[in-house]
mmCIF file of C-alpha atoms in Angstrom:
data_model
loop_
_atom_site.group_PDB
_atom_site.id
_atom_site.type_symbol
_atom_site.label_atom_id
_atom_site.label_comp_id
_atom_site.label_asym_id
_atom_site.label_seq_id
_atom_site.Cartn_x
_atom_site.Cartn_y
_atom_site.Cartn_z
ATOM 1 C CA MET A 28 15.116 -8.858 33.756
ATOM 2 C CA THR A 29 14.040 -7.488 37.111
ATOM 3 C CA LEU A 30 11.096 -8.867 39.049
ATOM 4 C CA ALA A 31 9.103 -5.671 38.441
ATOM 5 C CA ALA A 32 9.743 -5.841 34.691
ATOM 6 C CA ALA A 33 8.707 -9.496 34.587
ATOM 7 C CA THR A 34 5.541 -8.706 36.508
ATOM 8 C CA ASN A 35 4.657 -5.882 34.138
ATOM 9 C CA GLU A 36 5.235 -8.140 31.142
ATOM 10 C CA ASN A 37 2.959 -10.795 32.621
ATOM 11 C CA LEU A 38 0.264 -8.195 33.272
ATOM 12 C CA ALA A 39 0.534 -7.027 29.662
ATOM 13 C CA GLN A 40 0.050 -10.611 28.456
ATOM 14 C CA ILE A 41 -2.948 -11.032 30.739
ATOM 15 C CA SER A 42 -4.377 -7.799 29.335
ATOM 16 C CA ASN A 43 -4.038 -9.114 25.785
ATOM 17 C CA TYR A 44 -5.691 -12.385 26.791
ATOM 18 C CA LEU A 45 -8.628 -10.557 28.377
ATOM 19 C CA ILE A 46 -9.105 -8.317 25.330
ATOM 20 C CA TYR A 47 -9.169 -11.306 22.978
ATOM 21 C CA SER A 48 -11.515 -13.153 25.341
ATOM 22 C CA SER A 49 -13.866 -10.167 25.367
ATOM 23 C CA MET A 50 -13.880 -10.195 21.557
ATOM 24 C CA ALA A 51 -14.964 -13.847 21.598
ATOM 25 C CA VAL A 52 -17.810 -13.111 24.021
ATOM 26 C CA TYR A 53 -18.826 -9.988 22.081
ATOM 27 C CA THR A 54 -19.094 -12.244 19.017
ATOM 28 C CA LEU A 55 -21.510 -14.508 20.897
ATOM 29 C CA ALA A 56 -23.485 -11.438 21.986
ATOM 30 C CA PHE A 57 -23.608 -10.297 18.357
ATOM 31 C CA LEU A 58 -25.042 -13.680 17.298
ATOM 32 C CA ALA A 59 -27.580 -13.540 20.132
ATOM 33 C CA HIS A 60 -28.721 -10.084 19.004
ATOM 34 C CA ILE A 61 -29.100 -11.420 15.459
ATOM 35 C CA ALA A 62 -31.203 -14.282 16.829
ATOM 36 C CA GLU A 63 -33.323 -11.778 18.742
ATOM 37 C CA TRP A 64 -34.175 -10.000 15.510
ATOM 38 C CA ILE A 65 -34.709 -13.215 13.529
ATOM 39 C CA PHE A 66 -36.949 -14.981 16.030
ATOM 40 C CA GLY A 67 -39.020 -11.927 16.921
ATOM 41 C CA SER A 68 -42.650 -12.364 15.968
ATOM 42 C CA ARG A 69 -43.522 -11.195 12.469
ATOM 43 C CA SER A 70 -47.216 -11.222 13.379
ATOM 44 C CA LYS A 71 -46.627 -8.726 16.184
ATOM 45 C CA VAL A 72 -44.732 -6.518 13.771
ATOM 46 C CA ALA A 73 -47.527 -6.749 11.229
ATOM 47 C CA ARG A 74 -50.056 -5.668 13.856
ATOM 48 C CA THR A 75 -47.909 -2.671 14.692
ATOM 49 C CA ALA A 76 -47.689 -1.820 10.997
ATOM 50 C CA ALA A 77 -51.463 -1.951 10.734
ATOM 51 C CA ALA A 78 -51.696 0.671 13.454
ATOM 52 C CA LEU A 79 -49.558 2.993 11.338
ATOM 53 C CA THR A 80 -51.093 2.471 7.914
ATOM 54 C CA ALA A 81 -54.686 3.582 8.443
ATOM 55 C CA PRO A 82 -55.939 5.884 5.671
ATOM 56 C CA PRO A 83 -55.608 9.609 6.394
ATOM 57 C CA GLY A 84 -58.555 10.834 8.433
ATOM 58 C CA ALA A 85 -59.592 7.351 9.508
ATOM 59 C CA ALA A 86 -59.615 6.311 13.120
ATOM 60 C CA GLN A 87 -56.402 4.682 14.163
ATOM 61 C CA PRO A 88 -56.659 0.981 15.052
ATOM 62 C CA ALA A 89 -55.942 -0.067 18.578
ATOM 63 C CA ALA A 90 -52.260 -0.131 19.289
ATOM 64 C CA PRO A 91 -50.744 -3.617 19.435
ATOM 65 C CA SER A 92 -50.377 -5.405 22.703
ATOM 66 C CA VAL A 93 -46.914 -5.792 24.102
ATOM 67 C CA GLN A 94 -45.653 -8.508 26.405
ATOM 68 C CA VAL A 95 -43.333 -7.422 29.179
ATOM 69 C CA ARG A 96 -41.711 -9.458 31.904
ATOM 70 C CA SER A 97 -42.417 -8.504 35.500
ATOM 71 C CA ALA A 98 -41.103 -10.331 38.561
ATOM 72 C CA GLY A 99 -40.366 -13.474 36.562
ATOM 73 C CA GLY A 100 -43.769 -13.567 34.876
ATOM 74 C CA THR A 101 -45.288 -12.160 31.711
ATOM 75 C CA THR A 102 -47.763 -9.305 31.670
ATOM 76 C CA VAL A 103 -49.734 -8.216 28.593
ATOM 77 C CA LEU A 104 -50.320 -4.509 28.176
ATOM 78 C CA ASP A 105 -53.155 -3.148 26.053
ATOM 79 C CA LYS A 106 -50.862 -0.655 24.363
ATOM 80 C CA PRO A 107 -47.194 0.337 24.351
ATOM 81 C CA LYS A 108 -46.124 2.305 27.384
ATOM 82 C CA VAL A 109 -44.709 5.204 25.392
ATOM 83 C CA ILE A 110 -46.556 6.993 22.630
ATOM 84 C CA THR A 111 -44.782 9.999 21.186
ATOM 85 C CA ARG A 112 -45.569 12.658 18.648
ATOM 86 C CA ALA A 113 -43.429 12.813 15.537
ATOM 87 C CA VAL A 114 -41.176 15.806 15.064
ATOM 88 C CA SER A 115 -43.271 17.214 12.254
ATOM 89 C CA GLY A 116 -46.306 17.262 14.528
ATOM 90 C CA THR A 117 -48.392 15.275 12.048
ATOM 91 C CA ARG A 118 -47.940 11.704 13.290
ATOM 92 C CA ASP A 119 -48.850 10.019 16.556
ATOM 93 C CA VAL A 120 -46.844 6.816 16.372
ATOM 94 C CA PRO A 121 -46.328 4.184 19.081
ATOM 95 C CA ASP A 122 -42.872 2.908 19.848
ATOM 96 C CA GLY A 123 -42.179 -0.508 18.372
ATOM 97 C CA PRO A 124 -42.104 -3.592 20.604
ATOM 98 C CA GLY A 125 -38.323 -3.939 20.308
ATOM 99 C CA ALA A 126 -36.011 -6.288 18.445
ATOM 100 C CA HIS A 127 -37.696 -9.287 20.105
ATOM 101 C CA GLY A 128 -40.966 -8.390 18.375
ATOM 102 C CA GLY A 129 -42.902 -8.714 21.617
ATOM 103 C CA THR A 130 -42.430 -12.482 21.831
ATOM 104 C CA GLU A 131 -41.059 -14.546 24.689
ATOM 105 C CA LYS A 132 -38.596 -16.412 22.454
ATOM 106 C CA GLY A 133 -37.211 -13.261 20.897
ATOM 107 C CA ASP A 134 -36.982 -11.624 24.296
ATOM 108 C CA LEU A 135 -35.049 -14.626 25.637
ATOM 109 C CA TYR A 136 -32.375 -14.203 22.963
ATOM 110 C CA GLY A 137 -32.249 -10.495 23.716
ATOM 111 C CA ARG A 138 -31.682 -11.153 27.408
ATOM 112 C CA ILE A 139 -28.946 -13.645 26.551
ATOM 113 C CA ALA A 140 -27.339 -11.003 24.329
ATOM 114 C CA VAL A 141 -27.368 -8.452 27.148
ATOM 115 C CA SER A 142 -25.946 -10.995 29.607
ATOM 116 C CA LEU A 143 -23.123 -11.841 27.200
ATOM 117 C CA THR A 144 -22.509 -8.135 26.684
ATOM 118 C CA VAL A 145 -22.118 -7.674 30.442
ATOM 119 C CA LEU A 146 -19.610 -10.551 30.581
ATOM 120 C CA ALA A 147 -17.649 -9.207 27.612
ATOM 121 C CA PHE A 148 -17.650 -5.738 29.170
ATOM 122 C CA LEU A 149 -16.170 -7.112 32.403
ATOM 123 C CA LEU A 150 -13.478 -8.981 30.481
ATOM 124 C CA GLU A 151 -12.588 -5.937 28.390
ATOM 125 C CA ALA A 152 -12.567 -3.681 31.447
ATOM 126 C CA GLY A 153 -10.244 -6.180 33.097
ATOM 127 C CA GLY A 154 -7.983 -5.990 30.045
ATOM 128 C CA VAL A 155 -7.888 -2.199 30.248
ATOM 129 C CA LEU A 156 -7.172 -2.316 33.987
ATOM 130 C CA THR A 157 -4.327 -4.840 33.690
ATOM 131 C CA ARG A 158 -2.863 -2.788 30.838
ATOM 132 C CA ALA A 159 -2.818 0.183 33.199
ATOM 133 C CA LEU A 160 -1.157 -1.871 35.913
ATOM 134 C CA SER A 161 1.470 -3.140 33.492
ATOM 135 C CA VAL A 162 2.622 0.401 32.655
ATOM 136 C CA GLN A 163 1.591 2.017 35.956
ATOM 137 C CA ARG A 164 -0.179 4.892 34.261
ATOM 138 C CA ALA A 165 -3.475 5.785 32.605
ATOM 139 C CA PRO A 166 -4.312 3.156 29.938
ATOM 140 C CA TRP A 167 -4.797 5.587 27.065
ATOM 141 C CA GLY A 168 -1.329 6.726 26.058
ATOM 142 C CA ASN A 169 -1.595 5.559 22.417
ATOM 143 C CA MET A 170 -4.217 4.687 19.822
ATOM 144 C CA TYR A 171 -4.467 1.027 20.841
ATOM 145 C CA GLU A 172 -5.133 1.897 24.456
ATOM 146 C CA PHE A 173 -7.533 4.676 23.520
ATOM 147 C CA SER A 174 -9.516 2.322 21.249
ATOM 148 C CA THR A 175 -9.883 -0.441 23.827
ATOM 149 C CA THR A 176 -10.829 2.036 26.544
ATOM 150 C CA PHE A 177 -13.247 3.844 24.222
ATOM 151 C CA SER A 178 -15.166 0.680 23.350
ATOM 152 C CA THR A 179 -15.234 -0.325 27.024
ATOM 153 C CA VAL A 180 -16.739 3.015 28.030
ATOM 154 C CA ALA A 181 -19.256 2.938 25.146
ATOM 155 C CA VAL A 182 -20.547 -0.458 26.271
ATOM 156 C CA GLY A 183 -20.521 0.721 29.888
ATOM 157 C CA VAL A 184 -22.697 3.725 29.053
ATOM 158 C CA TYR A 185 -25.107 1.479 27.137
ATOM 159 C CA LEU A 186 -25.366 -0.962 30.060
ATOM 160 C CA ALA A 187 -25.833 1.915 32.504
ATOM 161 C CA LEU A 188 -28.786 3.169 30.448
ATOM 162 C CA LEU A 189 -30.282 -0.327 30.470
ATOM 163 C CA LEU A 190 -29.763 -0.510 34.232
ATOM 164 C CA ALA A 191 -31.610 2.802 34.519
ATOM 165 C CA ARG A 192 -34.488 1.127 32.621
ATOM 166 C CA LYS A 193 -34.117 3.300 29.537
ATOM 167 C CA ASN A 194 -35.475 1.943 26.253
ATOM 168 C CA VAL A 195 -32.122 1.519 24.474
ATOM 169 C CA ARG A 196 -31.881 -2.206 23.764
ATOM 170 C CA TRP A 197 -32.435 -1.347 20.114
ATOM 171 C CA ALA A 198 -28.861 0.021 20.158
ATOM 172 C CA GLY A 199 -27.406 -3.340 21.177
ATOM 173 C CA LEU A 200 -26.792 -4.764 17.711
ATOM 174 C CA PRO A 201 -25.162 -1.672 16.136
ATOM 175 C CA LEU A 202 -23.126 -1.114 19.316
ATOM 176 C CA ILE A 203 -21.722 -4.657 19.504
ATOM 177 C CA THR A 204 -21.017 -4.620 15.769
ATOM 178 C CA THR A 205 -19.047 -1.390 16.118
ATOM 179 C CA VAL A 206 -17.184 -2.626 19.194
ATOM 180 C CA LEU A 207 -16.064 -5.776 17.364
ATOM 181 C CA LEU A 208 -14.824 -3.693 14.430
ATOM 182 C CA ASP A 209 -13.054 -1.289 16.785
ATOM 183 C CA LEU A 210 -11.330 -4.052 18.739
ATOM 184 C CA GLY A 211 -10.442 -5.965 15.595
ATOM 185 C CA PHE A 212 -8.796 -2.873 14.111
ATOM 186 C CA ALA A 213 -7.065 -2.132 17.429
ATOM 187 C CA VAL A 214 -5.462 -5.547 17.919
ATOM 188 C CA THR A 215 -4.586 -5.903 14.220
ATOM 189 C CA TYR A 216 -3.265 -2.477 13.215
ATOM 190 C CA LEU A 217 -2.980 -0.303 16.321
ATOM 191 C CA TYR A 218 -1.388 -2.630 18.837
ATOM 192 C CA THR A 219 1.559 -1.107 20.693
ATOM 193 C CA GLU A 220 3.671 -2.777 23.352
ATOM 194 C CA SER A 221 3.293 -1.454 26.880
ATOM 195 C CA ASP A 222 5.650 1.456 27.423
ATOM 196 C CA GLN A 223 6.052 4.607 29.443
ATOM 197 C CA LEU A 224 4.847 7.987 28.261
ATOM 198 C CA VAL A 225 6.894 10.694 26.650
ATOM 199 C CA PRO A 226 7.631 13.566 29.095
ATOM 200 C CA ALA A 227 4.951 15.845 27.611
ATOM 201 C CA LEU A 228 2.279 13.295 28.507
ATOM 202 C CA ASP A 229 3.533 12.475 31.982
ATOM 203 C CA SER A 230 0.991 14.644 33.771
ATOM 204 C CA TYR A 231 -2.141 14.259 35.884
ATOM 205 C CA TRP A 232 -3.921 16.080 33.041
ATOM 206 C CA LEU A 233 -3.698 12.816 31.087
ATOM 207 C CA TRP A 234 -6.249 11.359 33.499
ATOM 208 C CA ILE A 235 -8.509 14.402 33.312
ATOM 209 C CA HIS A 236 -8.349 15.467 29.665
ATOM 210 C CA VAL A 237 -8.244 12.106 27.881
ATOM 211 C CA SER A 238 -10.716 10.355 30.187
ATOM 212 C CA THR A 239 -13.341 13.029 29.547
ATOM 213 C CA ALA A 240 -12.635 12.882 25.812
ATOM 214 C CA ILE A 241 -13.199 9.117 25.838
ATOM 215 C CA PHE A 242 -16.452 9.438 27.784
ATOM 216 C CA CYS A 243 -17.700 12.209 25.481
ATOM 217 C CA GLY A 244 -16.878 10.128 22.413
ATOM 218 C CA ALA A 245 -18.768 7.128 23.796
ATOM 219 C CA VAL A 246 -21.890 9.194 24.446
ATOM 220 C CA PHE A 247 -21.574 10.992 21.111
ATOM 221 C CA TYR A 248 -21.457 7.565 19.477
ATOM 222 C CA LEU A 249 -24.788 6.539 21.021
ATOM 223 C CA GLY A 250 -26.248 9.868 19.928
ATOM 224 C CA ALA A 251 -25.029 9.232 16.383
ATOM 225 C CA VAL A 252 -26.624 5.775 16.347
ATOM 226 C CA GLY A 253 -29.891 7.328 17.473
ATOM 227 C CA ALA A 254 -29.669 10.009 14.761
ATOM 228 C CA ALA A 255 -28.907 7.473 12.026
ATOM 229 C CA LEU A 256 -31.767 5.177 13.019
ATOM 230 C CA TYR A 257 -34.038 8.199 13.299
ATOM 231 C CA LEU A 258 -33.423 8.999 9.615
ATOM 232 C CA PHE A 259 -34.385 5.457 8.574
ATOM 233 C CA ARG A 260 -37.410 5.290 10.839
ATOM 234 C CA ASP A 261 -38.613 8.758 9.831
ATOM 235 C CA SER A 262 -38.383 7.839 6.134
ATOM 236 C CA TYR A 263 -40.362 4.700 6.879
ATOM 237 C CA GLU A 264 -43.081 6.565 8.721
ATOM 238 C CA ARG A 265 -43.296 9.177 5.969
ATOM 239 C CA LYS A 266 -43.715 6.445 3.375
ATOM 240 C CA LEU A 267 -46.551 4.884 5.366
ATOM 241 C CA THR A 268 -48.203 8.283 5.785
ATOM 242 C CA LEU A 269 -48.155 8.769 2.020
ATOM 243 C CA GLY A 270 -49.729 5.359 1.457
ATOM 244 C CA GLY A 271 -46.562 3.551 0.457
ATOM 245 C CA LYS A 272 -45.907 -0.115 1.133
ATOM 246 C CA PRO A 273 -42.378 -0.826 2.330
ATOM 247 C CA GLY A 274 -40.897 -4.252 1.718
ATOM 248 C CA PRO A 275 -41.122 -7.060 4.278
ATOM 249 C CA PHE A 276 -37.526 -6.619 5.449
ATOM 250 C CA ALA A 277 -37.953 -2.893 6.074
ATOM 251 C CA THR A 278 -41.244 -3.546 7.830
ATOM 252 C CA SER A 279 -39.754 -6.246 10.041
ATOM 253 C CA VAL A 280 -36.842 -4.033 11.112
ATOM 254 C CA MET A 281 -38.364 -0.567 11.269
ATOM 255 C CA GLU A 282 -41.552 -1.532 13.106
ATOM 256 C CA ARG A 283 -39.575 -2.886 16.037
ATOM 257 C CA LEU A 284 -37.646 0.351 16.604
ATOM 258 C CA PRO A 285 -38.887 3.253 18.728
ATOM 259 C CA ALA A 286 -40.879 5.887 16.877
ATOM 260 C CA ALA A 287 -38.923 8.494 14.939
ATOM 261 C CA ALA A 288 -39.833 11.095 17.551
ATOM 262 C CA SER A 289 -38.416 8.908 20.332
ATOM 263 C CA LEU A 290 -35.140 8.373 18.463
ATOM 264 C CA ASP A 291 -34.877 12.081 17.705
ATOM 265 C CA LYS A 292 -35.449 12.940 21.358
ATOM 266 C CA PHE A 293 -32.909 10.361 22.528
ATOM 267 C CA SER A 294 -30.196 11.649 20.197
ATOM 268 C CA TYR A 295 -30.807 15.243 21.216
ATOM 269 C CA ARG A 296 -30.830 14.534 24.932
ATOM 270 C CA VAL A 297 -27.596 12.533 25.052
ATOM 271 C CA ASN A 298 -25.740 14.998 22.812
ATOM 272 C CA ALA A 299 -26.995 17.958 24.809
ATOM 273 C CA ALA A 300 -26.126 16.274 28.105
ATOM 274 C CA VAL A 301 -22.494 15.582 27.166
ATOM 275 C CA PHE A 302 -21.775 18.777 25.209
ATOM 276 C CA PRO A 303 -20.755 20.792 28.316
ATOM 277 C CA LEU A 304 -18.300 18.019 29.201
ATOM 278 C CA TRP A 305 -16.814 18.222 25.689
ATOM 279 C CA THR A 306 -16.382 21.958 26.248
ATOM 280 C CA PHE A 307 -14.526 21.157 29.464
ATOM 281 C CA THR A 308 -12.387 18.623 27.571
ATOM 282 C CA ILE A 309 -11.143 21.307 25.187
ATOM 283 C CA ILE A 310 -10.465 23.718 28.042
ATOM 284 C CA ALA A 311 -8.585 21.022 29.980
ATOM 285 C CA GLY A 312 -6.527 20.252 26.878
ATOM 286 C CA ALA A 313 -5.614 23.925 26.543
ATOM 287 C CA ILE A 314 -4.501 24.081 30.178
ATOM 288 C CA TRP A 315 -2.440 20.917 29.704
ATOM 289 C CA ALA A 316 -0.860 22.388 26.558
ATOM 290 C CA GLY A 317 0.111 25.451 28.572
ATOM 291 C CA ASP A 318 1.879 23.249 31.106
ATOM 292 C CA ALA A 319 3.535 20.971 28.545
ATOM 293 C CA TRP A 320 4.413 23.323 25.687
ATOM 294 C CA GLY A 321 4.227 26.804 27.190
ATOM 295 C CA ARG A 322 1.172 27.919 25.174
ATOM 296 C CA TYR A 323 -2.534 27.291 25.614
ATOM 297 C CA TRP A 324 -3.488 27.233 21.953
ATOM 298 C CA GLY A 325 -1.262 26.839 18.911
ATOM 299 C CA TRP A 326 -3.669 25.788 16.136
ATOM 300 C CA ASP A 327 -2.196 22.301 16.075
ATOM 301 C CA ALA A 328 -4.218 19.864 13.921
ATOM 302 C CA LYS A 329 -5.673 18.074 16.950
ATOM 303 C CA GLU A 330 -6.635 21.366 18.553
ATOM 304 C CA VAL A 331 -8.225 22.633 15.352
ATOM 305 C CA TRP A 332 -10.336 19.522 14.832
ATOM 306 C CA SER A 333 -11.366 19.429 18.486
ATOM 307 C CA PHE A 334 -12.668 22.961 18.017
ATOM 308 C CA ILE A 335 -14.352 22.045 14.720
ATOM 309 C CA THR A 336 -16.084 19.173 16.492
ATOM 310 C CA TRP A 337 -17.223 21.565 19.215
ATOM 311 C CA VAL A 338 -18.596 23.989 16.620
ATOM 312 C CA ALA A 339 -20.409 21.175 14.808
ATOM 313 C CA TYR A 340 -22.154 19.975 17.966
ATOM 314 C CA ALA A 341 -22.926 23.557 18.980
ATOM 315 C CA ALA A 342 -24.517 24.043 15.544
ATOM 316 C CA TYR A 343 -26.510 20.845 16.032
ATOM 317 C CA LEU A 344 -27.845 21.894 19.411
ATOM 318 C CA HIS A 345 -28.696 25.343 18.094
ATOM 319 C CA ALA A 346 -30.412 23.863 15.047
ATOM 320 C CA ARG A 347 -32.274 21.289 17.125
ATOM 321 C CA ALA A 348 -33.545 24.021 19.452
ATOM 322 C CA THR A 349 -34.775 26.051 16.474
ATOM 323 C CA ALA A 350 -38.214 24.970 15.267
ATOM 324 C CA GLY A 351 -37.320 25.036 11.581
ATOM 325 C CA TRP A 352 -34.320 22.733 12.039
ATOM 326 C CA LYS A 353 -35.770 19.896 14.056
ATOM 327 C CA GLY A 354 -35.857 16.423 12.628
ATOM 328 C CA ARG A 355 -33.899 15.315 9.583
ATOM 329 C CA LYS A 356 -31.775 18.431 9.075
ATOM 330 C CA ALA A 357 -30.636 18.403 12.684
ATOM 331 C CA ALA A 358 -29.916 14.664 12.492
ATOM 332 C CA TYR A 359 -27.641 15.221 9.495
ATOM 333 C CA ILE A 360 -25.693 17.830 11.476
ATOM 334 C CA ALA A 361 -25.368 15.412 14.402
ATOM 335 C CA LEU A 362 -23.885 12.774 12.108
ATOM 336 C CA VAL A 363 -21.485 15.277 10.548
ATOM 337 C CA ALA A 364 -20.401 16.337 14.043
ATOM 338 C CA PHE A 365 -19.665 12.737 15.013
ATOM 339 C CA LEU A 366 -17.705 12.227 11.800
ATOM 340 C CA CYS A 367 -15.626 15.244 12.834
ATOM 341 C CA PHE A 368 -14.942 13.507 16.148
ATOM 342 C CA LEU A 369 -13.866 10.314 14.363
ATOM 343 C CA TRP A 370 -11.578 12.221 12.024
ATOM 344 C CA ASN A 371 -10.106 14.071 14.981
ATOM 345 C CA TYR A 372 -9.102 10.735 16.441
ATOM 346 C CA TYR A 373 -8.268 8.432 13.522
ATOM 347 C CA GLY A 374 -7.585 10.872 10.709
ATOM 348 C CA VAL A 375 -5.448 13.383 12.566
ATOM 349 C CA ASN A 376 -3.492 10.711 14.434
ATOM 350 C CA MET A 377 -2.767 8.577 11.385
ATOM 351 C CA PHE A 378 -2.509 10.999 8.471
ATOM 352 C CA VAL A 379 -1.607 14.435 9.850
ATOM 353 C CA ASN A 380 1.667 15.500 11.433
ATOM 354 C CA SER A 381 1.080 17.314 14.695
ATOM 355 C CA LEU A 382 2.311 17.654 18.257
ATOM 356 C CA HIS A 383 -0.086 14.810 19.072
ATOM 357 C CA SER A 384 1.761 12.356 16.831
ATOM 358 C CA TYR A 385 2.823 10.479 19.974
ATOM 359 C CA ALA A 386 -0.552 8.794 19.795
ATOM 360 C CA GLY A 387 0.070 7.402 16.348
ATOM 361 C CA VAL A 388 0.619 3.806 15.333
ATOM 362 C CA GLU A 389 4.032 2.601 16.415
#
């Protein structure tokens, strides 16, 4: 074995070690997020619920106070910072206090969860980088590499939104849960030894086309989480409006989330922001296909489902911009569009024969 080959093998082993280490830290972050939800104040949640359950026509009670940290201290606000109008135009609902329930103890666990997520992200990113160094190419030449890179980018986007002071900590628990499932599936069923690419993939377009596809998928994922939680929160708000009394578990969870209108707006904005980049991804793939196979479009399974995904998100954006299709109907389309993206990756690669079968499980 040459020195270069031995070095590459060592880098591959280091990559595996970093990926497994990140999974351990992600598990701790998952437990910290659970603790954040458990130890959040129920009394704060109940006060928020009271603000939403006033009889129709009655004056709304004062919005609950929210504790926020500022420069190492704690400041009490008279009302939540953001108050949004529901999509239907019939509800003025304040955003919930967050998973921590507005308490210092719950917030402490939430901050620990975010800190652990940052550490796990750095470890996983290190694993992706050393994988790239071990093969001296882009680290997304097969399903294992795509999965690890995808989860890394998804967490990176989430942390970037937190750094920009966006109200997205509510996505922490579903995100970390999904990342653990993704990494567990990757290391168990998708793992492939480091190797060089087939000639068709040995192109600078691998960096351009696949990297943008990974980024788009990560942002689409966050949009899908927002759409799914919107459906639950909207149902909850509708039930309160009609005088219903949700159970204690639903109350404890739903009242800490942003208002349905906020979740709907978040999902729309992130999907709309990344849709042009997804369009570019398909165009870049067509150009790459022209270089590799001598034709820009051949109705290969991967190409077809990439286009179907594009159509689904285009339909979502069109529906969301049309007054009659805001809210729940648009959210359903957003979820269907993301399912198309998932099938395009997992389903086509694992169950359909195509020119992209190089990315399958080996």
